[in-house]
Short mmCIF file of C-alpha atoms in Angstrom, two decimals:
data_model
loop_
_atom_site.label_atom_id
_atom_site.label_comp_id
_atom_site.label_asym_id
_atom_site.label_seq_id
_atom_site.Cartn_x
_atom_site.Cartn_y
_atom_site.Cartn_z
CA MET F 1 -10.51 -21.85 18.55
CA ARG F 2 -6.94 -21.74 19.44
CA ARG F 3 -5.38 -18.85 22.19
CA ASP F 4 -1.88 -17.84 21.00
CA ALA F 5 -1.43 -15.99 24.49
CA GLY F 6 -3.55 -14.42 26.90
CA PRO F 7 -3.95 -10.58 27.30
CA ALA F 8 -2.08 -9.26 30.40
CA GLN F 9 -3.34 -9.36 33.57
CA GLY F 10 -5.35 -6.77 34.95
CA SER F 11 -5.98 -5.74 31.19
CA ALA F 12 -9.85 -5.26 30.18
CA GLU F 13 -8.45 -5.67 26.22
CA PRO F 14 -5.63 -7.04 24.26
CA PRO F 15 -2.76 -5.04 22.51
CA ARG F 16 -3.42 -5.00 18.94
CA ARG F 17 -0.56 -5.12 15.83
CA GLY F 18 0.41 -1.92 14.32
CA HIS F 19 0.22 -2.22 10.54
CA GLY F 20 2.96 0.25 10.55
CA PRO F 21 5.54 0.34 7.44
CA LEU F 22 8.20 -1.81 7.80
CA ARG F 23 11.70 -0.74 6.58
CA ALA F 24 15.09 -2.30 7.58
CA GLY F 25 15.89 0.83 9.47
CA ASP F 26 17.75 1.23 12.76
CA GLY F 27 14.00 0.35 14.80
CA SER F 28 13.39 3.62 15.53
CA GLY F 29 11.03 6.21 14.82
CA GLY F 30 8.04 5.43 11.97
CA ASN F 31 8.87 1.99 11.39
CA THR F 32 6.57 1.18 14.45
CA ARG F 33 3.85 2.41 16.37
CA ARG F 34 1.83 2.03 19.60
CA ALA F 35 -0.85 -0.28 19.55
CA ARG F 36 -4.22 1.03 19.69
CA ARG F 37 -6.43 -1.25 22.29
CA ARG F 38 -10.07 -0.45 21.44
CA VAL F 39 -11.07 -3.58 19.37
CA PRO F 40 -14.87 -3.29 17.33
CA PRO F 41 -17.35 -4.90 19.50
CA VAL F 42 -18.46 -7.24 16.89
CA LEU F 43 -14.85 -9.11 17.00
CA LEU F 44 -15.33 -9.54 20.24
CA ALA F 45 -18.52 -11.06 19.95
CA GLY F 46 -18.89 -14.92 20.53
CA LEU F 47 -14.80 -15.33 20.19
CA VAL F 48 -12.04 -16.51 22.50
CA ILE F 49 -9.21 -13.71 21.66
CA GLY F 50 -6.00 -14.17 22.07
CA ALA F 51 -2.97 -11.62 22.28
CA VAL F 52 0.50 -12.03 20.81
CA GLY F 53 3.23 -10.17 23.11
CA LEU F 54 5.07 -7.16 22.07
CA THR F 55 8.74 -8.11 20.30
CA SER F 56 11.52 -5.96 19.50
CA GLY F 57 9.17 -2.69 19.83
CA VAL F 58 6.18 -4.20 17.50
CA ALA F 59 2.85 -3.64 18.45
CA GLY F 60 0.83 -6.83 19.55
CA SER F 61 -2.13 -8.42 17.87
CA VAL F 62 -5.07 -9.80 18.38
CA SER F 63 -5.54 -12.89 16.58
CA TRP F 64 -8.11 -15.48 15.65
CA ALA F 65 -7.50 -19.36 14.42
CA ALA F 66 -9.50 -22.03 14.75
CA ASP F 67 -7.98 -25.71 16.15
CA GLY F 68 -8.31 -28.71 13.87
CA ASP F 69 -10.49 -29.97 16.60
CA GLU F 70 -12.68 -27.05 16.26
CA GLY F 71 -12.99 -26.56 12.70
CA ALA F 72 -16.81 -25.43 13.03
CA ARG F 73 -15.51 -22.23 14.72
CA ALA F 74 -13.75 -21.41 11.74
CA ASP F 75 -16.93 -20.10 10.10
CA GLU F 76 -17.51 -18.00 12.87
CA VAL F 77 -13.83 -16.60 13.15
CA ALA F 78 -14.21 -15.79 9.21
CA GLU F 79 -17.35 -14.21 9.34
CA ALA F 80 -16.52 -11.85 12.52
CA ALA F 81 -13.39 -10.92 10.33
CA ARG F 82 -15.85 -9.86 7.42
CA ALA F 83 -18.40 -8.16 9.43
CA GLY F 84 -15.47 -5.99 11.15
CA GLN F 85 -14.47 -4.23 7.71
CA TRP F 86 -15.73 -0.91 8.17
CA GLN F 87 -13.70 0.26 5.27
CA LEU F 88 -15.79 -1.30 3.09
CA GLY F 89 -18.74 1.02 3.58
CA ALA F 90 -16.09 4.06 4.18
CA LEU F 91 -14.75 3.17 0.46
CA ARG F 92 -18.25 2.80 -1.12
CA LEU F 93 -16.94 -0.55 -2.52
CA PRO F 94 -20.09 -2.32 -2.74
CA GLU F 95 -21.34 0.11 -5.24
CA ALA F 96 -17.55 0.60 -7.27
CA TRP F 97 -17.73 -3.31 -7.65
CA ARG F 98 -20.57 -3.29 -9.94
CA SER F 99 -18.34 -1.34 -12.20
CA SER F 100 -14.92 -2.85 -11.31
CA LYS F 101 -13.47 -5.61 -9.37
CA GLY F 102 -9.85 -5.41 -10.83
CA ALA F 103 -9.69 -8.09 -13.18
CA GLY F 104 -7.16 -8.51 -15.18
CA VAL F 105 -4.60 -5.93 -13.29
CA VAL F 106 -1.63 -7.30 -11.36
CA VAL F 107 -0.67 -5.49 -7.88
CA ALA F 108 2.83 -5.78 -6.83
CA VAL F 109 3.02 -6.00 -3.45
CA LEU F 110 6.44 -5.14 -2.26
CA ASP F 111 6.84 -6.34 1.32
CA THR F 112 7.89 -8.97 3.55
CA GLY F 113 6.47 -11.84 1.34
CA VAL F 114 2.55 -13.41 0.81
CA ASN F 115 1.15 -16.30 2.12
CA GLY F 116 -1.00 -17.47 -0.62
CA ARG F 117 -2.16 -20.32 1.06
CA HIS F 118 -3.97 -18.14 3.25
CA PRO F 119 -8.31 -19.10 2.66
CA ASP F 120 -9.02 -15.45 1.59
CA LEU F 121 -5.55 -15.31 -1.33
CA ARG F 122 -6.02 -18.78 -2.74
CA GLY F 123 -5.56 -18.52 -6.32
CA ALA F 124 -5.03 -14.74 -5.96
CA VAL F 125 -0.97 -14.50 -5.50
CA ILE F 126 2.00 -15.22 -7.99
CA GLN F 127 4.81 -15.79 -6.29
CA GLY F 128 7.63 -13.64 -7.13
CA PRO F 129 11.48 -13.14 -5.77
CA ASP F 130 13.02 -13.28 -2.56
CA LEU F 131 15.18 -9.94 -2.30
CA THR F 132 16.35 -10.23 1.19
CA ALA F 133 19.04 -12.36 0.66
CA ALA F 134 17.31 -14.70 3.07
CA THR F 135 18.10 -18.37 2.39
CA THR F 136 15.25 -20.05 3.61
CA THR F 137 12.75 -20.99 0.85
CA VAL F 138 10.43 -23.68 0.06
CA ALA F 139 8.73 -24.52 -3.19
CA GLY F 140 6.15 -22.52 -3.73
CA THR F 141 6.48 -20.07 -1.24
CA THR F 142 8.47 -17.35 -1.08
CA GLY F 143 10.99 -16.84 2.33
CA ALA F 144 10.72 -18.78 5.27
CA GLY F 145 10.36 -22.93 5.10
CA ALA F 146 7.39 -24.69 6.34
CA GLY F 147 6.49 -23.85 10.00
CA ALA F 148 8.18 -20.80 10.11
CA GLY F 149 4.83 -18.61 11.59
CA ALA F 150 6.48 -15.21 11.69
CA TRP F 151 7.35 -15.22 7.70
CA GLY F 152 5.28 -12.32 5.57
CA PRO F 153 2.45 -11.79 8.02
CA HIS F 154 2.32 -7.79 7.19
CA GLY F 155 2.68 -8.57 3.59
CA THR F 156 0.24 -11.07 3.73
CA ALA F 157 -2.12 -8.54 5.66
CA MET F 158 -1.55 -6.16 2.88
CA ALA F 159 -2.35 -8.20 0.05
CA SER F 160 -5.74 -9.39 1.66
CA LEU F 161 -6.75 -5.52 1.67
CA ILE F 162 -5.95 -5.09 -1.85
CA ALA F 163 -7.12 -8.52 -3.24
CA GLY F 164 -8.99 -10.83 -0.42
CA ARG F 165 -11.31 -12.77 -2.11
CA GLY F 166 -12.76 -14.08 1.16
CA HIS F 167 -13.69 -17.60 1.28
CA GLY F 168 -16.91 -20.21 2.80
CA ASP F 169 -20.29 -20.30 1.86
CA ALA F 170 -20.87 -17.77 -0.98
CA ARG F 171 -17.61 -16.26 -0.04
CA ARG F 172 -19.03 -14.39 2.94
CA GLY F 173 -16.32 -14.50 5.58
CA GLY F 174 -12.92 -13.57 5.77
CA VAL F 175 -11.47 -10.79 4.52
CA LEU F 176 -12.61 -8.94 0.65
CA GLY F 177 -9.80 -6.73 -0.32
CA VAL F 178 -10.75 -3.09 -2.03
CA ALA F 179 -9.82 -5.03 -5.47
CA PRO F 180 -10.98 -8.74 -5.01
CA ALA F 181 -10.65 -9.88 -8.84
CA ALA F 182 -7.11 -8.51 -8.98
CA GLU F 183 -3.75 -10.84 -8.57
CA VAL F 184 -1.18 -9.98 -6.65
CA LEU F 185 2.54 -10.04 -7.23
CA SER F 186 4.77 -10.84 -4.29
CA VAL F 187 8.26 -9.16 -4.33
CA ARG F 188 9.89 -9.82 -0.82
CA VAL F 189 11.79 -6.46 -0.23
CA THR F 190 12.26 -6.77 3.59
CA LEU F 191 12.10 -8.49 6.76
CA GLU F 192 9.53 -8.59 9.37
CA ASN F 193 10.14 -6.28 12.49
CA GLY F 194 11.62 -8.66 15.41
CA ASP F 195 13.43 -10.79 12.51
CA PRO F 196 16.95 -11.50 14.23
CA ARG F 197 18.09 -10.92 10.02
CA ARG F 198 16.79 -7.76 9.59
CA GLU F 199 20.19 -5.98 11.46
CA LYS F 200 21.98 -7.75 8.29
CA GLN F 201 19.88 -6.55 5.79
CA ARG F 202 19.85 -3.00 6.50
CA ALA F 203 23.13 -2.35 4.49
CA GLY F 204 21.47 -4.04 0.95
CA TRP F 205 17.79 -2.21 1.95
CA ARG F 206 17.91 0.56 -0.81
CA ASP F 207 18.99 -1.86 -3.40
CA ALA F 208 16.05 -4.55 -2.36
CA LEU F 209 13.25 -1.86 -2.88
CA ALA F 210 15.02 -0.50 -5.94
CA GLU F 211 15.39 -3.66 -7.57
CA GLY F 212 11.97 -4.53 -6.51
CA ILE F 213 10.09 -1.57 -8.15
CA ARG F 214 12.14 -2.16 -11.49
CA TYR F 215 11.34 -6.00 -11.44
CA ALA F 216 7.51 -5.52 -10.61
CA ALA F 217 7.70 -2.80 -13.65
CA ASP F 218 9.54 -5.62 -15.81
CA HIS F 219 7.01 -7.95 -15.03
CA GLY F 220 3.60 -6.70 -15.88
CA ALA F 221 2.73 -4.85 -12.66
CA ASP F 222 -0.03 -2.32 -13.26
CA VAL F 223 0.12 -1.11 -9.77
CA ILE F 224 3.13 -1.09 -7.16
CA SER F 225 2.22 -0.98 -3.56
CA MET F 226 4.44 -0.06 -0.80
CA SER F 227 3.37 -0.21 2.58
CA LEU F 228 6.83 0.24 3.63
CA GLY F 229 9.24 3.17 5.67
CA GLY F 230 10.11 4.12 8.94
CA GLY F 231 13.59 4.36 10.53
CA SER F 232 16.56 5.98 9.18
CA GLY F 233 16.76 4.07 6.07
CA ALA F 234 13.02 5.88 5.32
CA TRP F 235 14.31 9.29 6.17
CA GLU F 236 17.16 9.55 3.92
CA GLY F 237 15.92 8.05 0.28
CA SER F 238 18.42 7.04 -2.43
CA ALA F 239 19.12 7.93 -5.92
CA ALA F 240 18.67 4.16 -6.75
CA GLU F 241 15.32 4.04 -5.68
CA GLU F 242 14.30 7.20 -7.27
CA GLU F 243 15.64 6.30 -10.28
CA ALA F 244 13.77 2.99 -9.87
CA VAL F 245 10.51 5.00 -9.06
CA GLN F 246 11.12 7.04 -12.57
CA TYR F 247 11.59 3.57 -14.50
CA ALA F 248 8.35 2.23 -13.21
CA VAL F 249 6.05 5.07 -14.07
CA ALA F 250 7.66 5.41 -17.27
CA LYS F 251 6.68 1.77 -17.55
CA GLY F 252 3.10 2.77 -17.02
CA ALA F 253 2.83 1.50 -13.42
CA VAL F 254 1.33 3.30 -10.79
CA LEU F 255 3.17 3.49 -7.58
CA VAL F 256 1.67 4.08 -4.24
CA ALA F 257 2.73 3.91 -0.57
CA SER F 258 2.06 4.78 2.77
CA SER F 259 3.02 8.14 4.36
CA GLY F 260 4.44 7.11 7.33
CA ASN F 261 3.54 6.38 10.95
CA ASP F 262 5.52 9.35 12.34
CA GLY F 263 3.23 11.94 12.90
CA GLU F 264 3.26 12.17 16.47
CA GLN F 265 6.91 11.49 17.07
CA GLY F 266 9.02 14.13 14.66
CA ASN F 267 6.82 13.81 11.57
CA ARG F 268 9.76 13.17 9.26
CA LYS F 269 9.66 13.06 5.65
CA ASN F 270 9.50 9.29 4.66
CA PHE F 271 10.69 7.26 1.60
CA PRO F 272 9.42 5.89 -0.81
CA ALA F 273 6.36 7.82 -0.33
CA ALA F 274 8.09 11.20 -0.57
CA TYR F 275 9.43 10.54 -4.28
CA PRO F 276 7.63 12.36 -7.25
CA GLY F 277 5.43 10.11 -8.99
CA VAL F 278 4.22 7.92 -5.94
CA ILE F 279 0.77 8.29 -4.60
CA ALA F 280 1.11 8.78 -0.58
CA VAL F 281 -1.35 7.71 1.65
CA GLY F 282 -2.19 8.80 5.05
CA ALA F 283 -4.66 7.26 7.82
CA VAL F 284 -7.90 8.21 8.94
CA ASP F 285 -10.33 6.86 11.50
CA ARG F 286 -13.65 5.51 11.58
CA ARG F 287 -15.15 8.87 11.68
CA LEU F 288 -12.73 9.99 8.19
CA LYS F 289 -10.78 12.10 10.87
CA VAL F 290 -6.69 12.09 10.50
CA ALA F 291 -5.18 9.45 12.42
CA PRO F 292 -2.61 11.29 14.94
CA PHE F 293 0.28 9.00 14.05
CA SER F 294 -0.28 9.44 10.54
CA ASN F 295 2.58 12.07 9.10
CA LYS F 296 1.08 15.49 7.75
CA GLN F 297 3.60 16.24 4.71
CA ASP F 298 3.31 18.22 1.40
CA TYR F 299 3.90 15.08 -0.59
CA VAL F 300 0.45 13.19 0.85
CA SER F 301 -1.64 12.96 -1.78
CA VAL F 302 -5.07 11.36 -0.05
CA VAL F 303 -6.08 9.56 3.10
CA ALA F 304 -7.42 6.27 3.61
CA PRO F 305 -8.99 3.89 6.24
CA GLY F 306 -5.97 3.24 8.69
CA THR F 307 -7.53 2.29 12.18
CA GLU F 308 -9.14 -1.05 13.29
CA ILE F 309 -8.14 -2.46 10.19
CA VAL F 310 -8.99 -6.47 10.02
CA THR F 311 -6.74 -8.34 7.76
CA ALA F 312 -5.17 -11.88 7.45
CA ASP F 313 -2.55 -12.95 9.19
CA GLY F 314 -1.02 -16.30 9.17
CA ALA F 315 -2.45 -19.48 7.46
CA GLY F 316 -5.95 -19.02 8.12
CA SER F 317 -5.86 -16.47 11.02
CA TYR F 318 -6.65 -12.73 11.45
CA VAL F 319 -5.30 -9.61 12.89
CA VAL F 320 -6.87 -6.24 13.41
CA GLY F 321 -4.25 -3.07 13.35
CA ASP F 322 -3.39 0.57 12.74
CA GLY F 323 -0.85 1.90 10.74
CA THR F 324 -0.56 4.01 7.17
CA SER F 325 0.28 0.92 5.52
CA SER F 326 -3.31 -0.56 5.67
CA ALA F 327 -4.36 2.79 4.05
CA ALA F 328 -1.72 2.60 1.19
CA ALA F 329 -2.66 -1.17 0.39
CA MET F 330 -6.62 0.12 -0.14
CA VAL F 331 -5.54 3.18 -2.34
CA ALA F 332 -3.59 0.05 -4.17
CA GLY F 333 -6.56 -1.68 -4.51
CA ILE F 334 -8.50 1.65 -5.83
CA ALA F 335 -5.85 2.32 -8.32
CA ALA F 336 -6.64 -1.44 -9.58
CA LEU F 337 -10.06 -1.16 -9.78
CA ILE F 338 -9.19 2.11 -11.75
CA ARG F 339 -6.61 0.22 -14.37
CA SER F 340 -9.23 -2.50 -14.69
CA ALA F 341 -12.28 -0.22 -15.86
CA HIS F 342 -10.16 2.01 -17.70
CA PRO F 343 -6.78 0.74 -18.97
CA GLY F 344 -6.03 3.27 -21.09
CA LEU F 345 -5.52 5.84 -18.68
CA SER F 346 -1.87 6.87 -17.82
CA PRO F 347 -0.31 6.68 -14.13
CA TYR F 348 -0.88 10.51 -13.74
CA HIS F 349 -4.13 10.16 -14.83
CA VAL F 350 -5.42 7.02 -12.52
CA ARG F 351 -3.61 9.64 -9.70
CA MET F 352 -5.75 12.46 -10.79
CA ALA F 353 -8.90 10.50 -10.52
CA ILE F 354 -7.90 9.28 -7.30
CA GLU F 355 -6.86 12.80 -5.76
CA LEU F 356 -10.61 14.32 -7.73
CA GLY F 357 -12.48 11.33 -6.29
CA THR F 358 -12.26 12.11 -2.46
CA ARG F 359 -14.63 13.17 0.18
CA ARG F 360 -13.76 15.67 2.93
CA ARG F 361 -11.57 17.55 0.71
CA PRO F 362 -10.08 20.39 2.20
CA ALA F 363 -11.43 24.12 1.55
CA ASP F 364 -8.63 25.10 -0.06
CA GLY F 365 -8.06 22.22 -2.31
CA TYR F 366 -5.14 20.36 -0.89
CA SER F 367 -3.63 20.25 3.27
CA PRO F 368 -0.72 18.50 4.20
CA ALA F 369 -2.88 16.21 6.59
CA TYR F 370 -5.63 14.95 4.42
CA GLY F 371 -3.67 15.51 0.78
CA HIS F 372 -6.68 16.18 -1.47
CA GLY F 373 -9.05 14.50 0.78
CA VAL F 374 -10.16 10.87 1.94
CA ALA F 375 -10.18 8.36 -0.97
CA ASN F 376 -13.19 6.81 -2.29
CA ALA F 377 -13.29 3.84 -4.85
CA LEU F 378 -16.68 4.80 -6.40
CA LEU F 379 -16.01 8.89 -6.84
CA ALA F 380 -12.49 7.66 -7.99
CA LEU F 381 -13.88 5.33 -10.75
CA ARG F 382 -16.33 8.27 -11.75
CA GLU F 383 -13.60 10.53 -12.13
CA ALA F 384 -11.40 8.20 -14.34
CA GLY F 385 -14.56 7.87 -16.50
CA ARG F 386 -14.62 11.42 -16.96
CA LEU F 387 -11.12 11.75 -17.36
CA GLU F 388 -11.19 8.98 -20.26
CA ALA F 389 -14.33 10.92 -21.62
CA GLY F 390 -11.74 14.09 -21.85
CA ARG F 391 -14.61 15.94 -19.56
CA LEU F 392 -12.66 17.06 -16.26
CA THR F 393 -13.86 18.00 -12.52
CA VAL F 394 -12.38 20.68 -11.32
CA PRO F 395 -12.78 21.15 -7.79
CA PRO F 396 -12.41 24.14 -5.59
CA GLY F 397 -8.66 25.22 -5.28
CA GLY F 398 -8.27 23.90 -8.70
CA PRO F 399 -7.01 20.40 -10.13
CA PRO F 400 -4.61 18.43 -8.40
CA ARG F 401 -1.20 19.19 -8.62
CA PRO F 402 1.04 17.38 -11.29
CA GLY F 403 4.41 15.86 -10.02
CA PRO F 404 7.92 16.91 -11.65
CA TYR F 405 7.57 12.85 -13.18
CA PHE F 406 4.35 13.68 -14.30
CA GLY F 407 4.21 16.91 -15.90
CA ALA F 408 0.93 17.49 -17.37
CA GLY F 409 0.56 14.06 -18.37
CA PRO F 410 0.08 12.27 -21.62
CA ALA F 411 -3.06 12.36 -23.04
CA PRO F 412 -5.79 9.48 -21.77
CA GLY F 413 -5.27 6.35 -23.74
CA SER F 414 -1.54 7.14 -24.21
CA ARG F 415 1.28 5.63 -22.34
CA MET F 416 3.89 7.46 -23.81
CA PRO F 417 7.22 6.68 -21.63
CA VAL F 418 7.69 10.30 -19.56
CA VAL F 419 11.02 9.40 -19.89
CA ALA F 420 10.90 9.85 -23.91
CA GLY F 421 9.59 13.17 -23.18
CA MET F 422 12.38 14.11 -20.40
CA LEU F 423 14.91 12.72 -23.21
CA LEU F 424 13.64 14.94 -26.31
CA LEU F 425 13.66 17.97 -23.93
CA ALA F 426 17.39 17.84 -23.17
CA MET F 427 17.99 16.89 -27.13
CA VAL F 428 16.34 20.23 -27.87
CA MET F 429 18.13 22.25 -25.21
CA SER F 430 21.39 20.57 -26.48
CA ALA F 431 20.48 21.29 -30.14
CA ARG F 432 20.34 25.04 -28.91
CA VAL F 433 23.52 25.40 -27.27
CA MET F 434 25.08 23.66 -30.09
CA LEU F 435 23.68 26.26 -32.46
CA ARG F 436 24.66 29.22 -30.52
CA GLN F 437 28.12 28.07 -30.05
CA ALA F 438 28.11 27.94 -34.11
CA GLY F 439 26.96 31.21 -34.47
CA ARG F 440 29.21 32.77 -32.21
CA ALA F 441 32.25 30.71 -33.72
CA LYS F 442 30.96 31.90 -37.22
CA ASP F 443 30.73 35.40 -35.87
CA ARG F 444 34.52 35.67 -34.69
CA ALA F 445 35.66 34.04 -38.09
#
């Protein structure tokens, strides 16, 4: 097994990569977070663990990869990665997979690019455009050329949590995503933290994300996953992004984003998570307690596992890290499960099913820390079935609050664009004004 780099002298455990949302911002605040150093014991057993040093404020990583002359170790690495996926049980995925594995669903991953050559993602990735204006591309891969190991680790990690298929004998090794039968549409909208081109990309970041959302909606994405945010650009938002969100929802796409990792450093509002119409996801630890770094804001929809998360990393290696990015990717996977099992549900009803199908629900039904509670794939699928059948489970505190882009939501089985309703309302209001003006003119005559 290759040892990528050694831990710091005197350090009992190596640092890890933060699965923080990435944004072409100023490099401050929420786009990175400090590494947690506790590594799941099962991942330590029998493995030589290397750490990648800290660069440009990005937390280091614990990574595993087998050398060519130690190919027999690759299975050990993959099996250890699978054993470390504590979220499989927390989300009740083995039970949920009896109903749905996400077949027939396309999840757009708007991120730093996805390496479809990773063993756990082979056959699962559709390569979309690179909207970062980066010029280094290679056939079959969006982004940097062959051998450029810094390209797309974050996007690859998120894709593995959504649609990882594992590999090896009976696919017992590697990362299993929440929706292992779904397909990933990779749309590159930002660069990795530490990429020297990030500074040049800042000016075009908003346009890239807005264009990426529209591209995904126009190319058949059922779910759009955005583990993005942090930095000054994410705290301001933009009209172009907000309009793109409305456009995608009207086209029938479910949008999911990380709530942000700024909970300990200002707890700022984070975009794209804060746009109405987006399912914003915070992070919890193994005890299902909200992680300190997770943003606590009134736009948070639900929370999901976001600490000690094992993901794909590079051509055939793995990494463990923390962040709301991972939590958002998992909820995007849950949305894919629902979309596969209940394709007639509108984006509003998919969101409602996720928010109703939670554990650890706050006593009054909602809190800025937990949102509507801890996401649960099995319970969300059950609620989706009830919604499709017209039977609504009303939890304490009432049903989830509809966002302004959803309204009351179209009836299950209908995907009438929300924009059509807004246009109709505008036409009615205009007609009323015209009639009033005509009446006044008649009175004056």
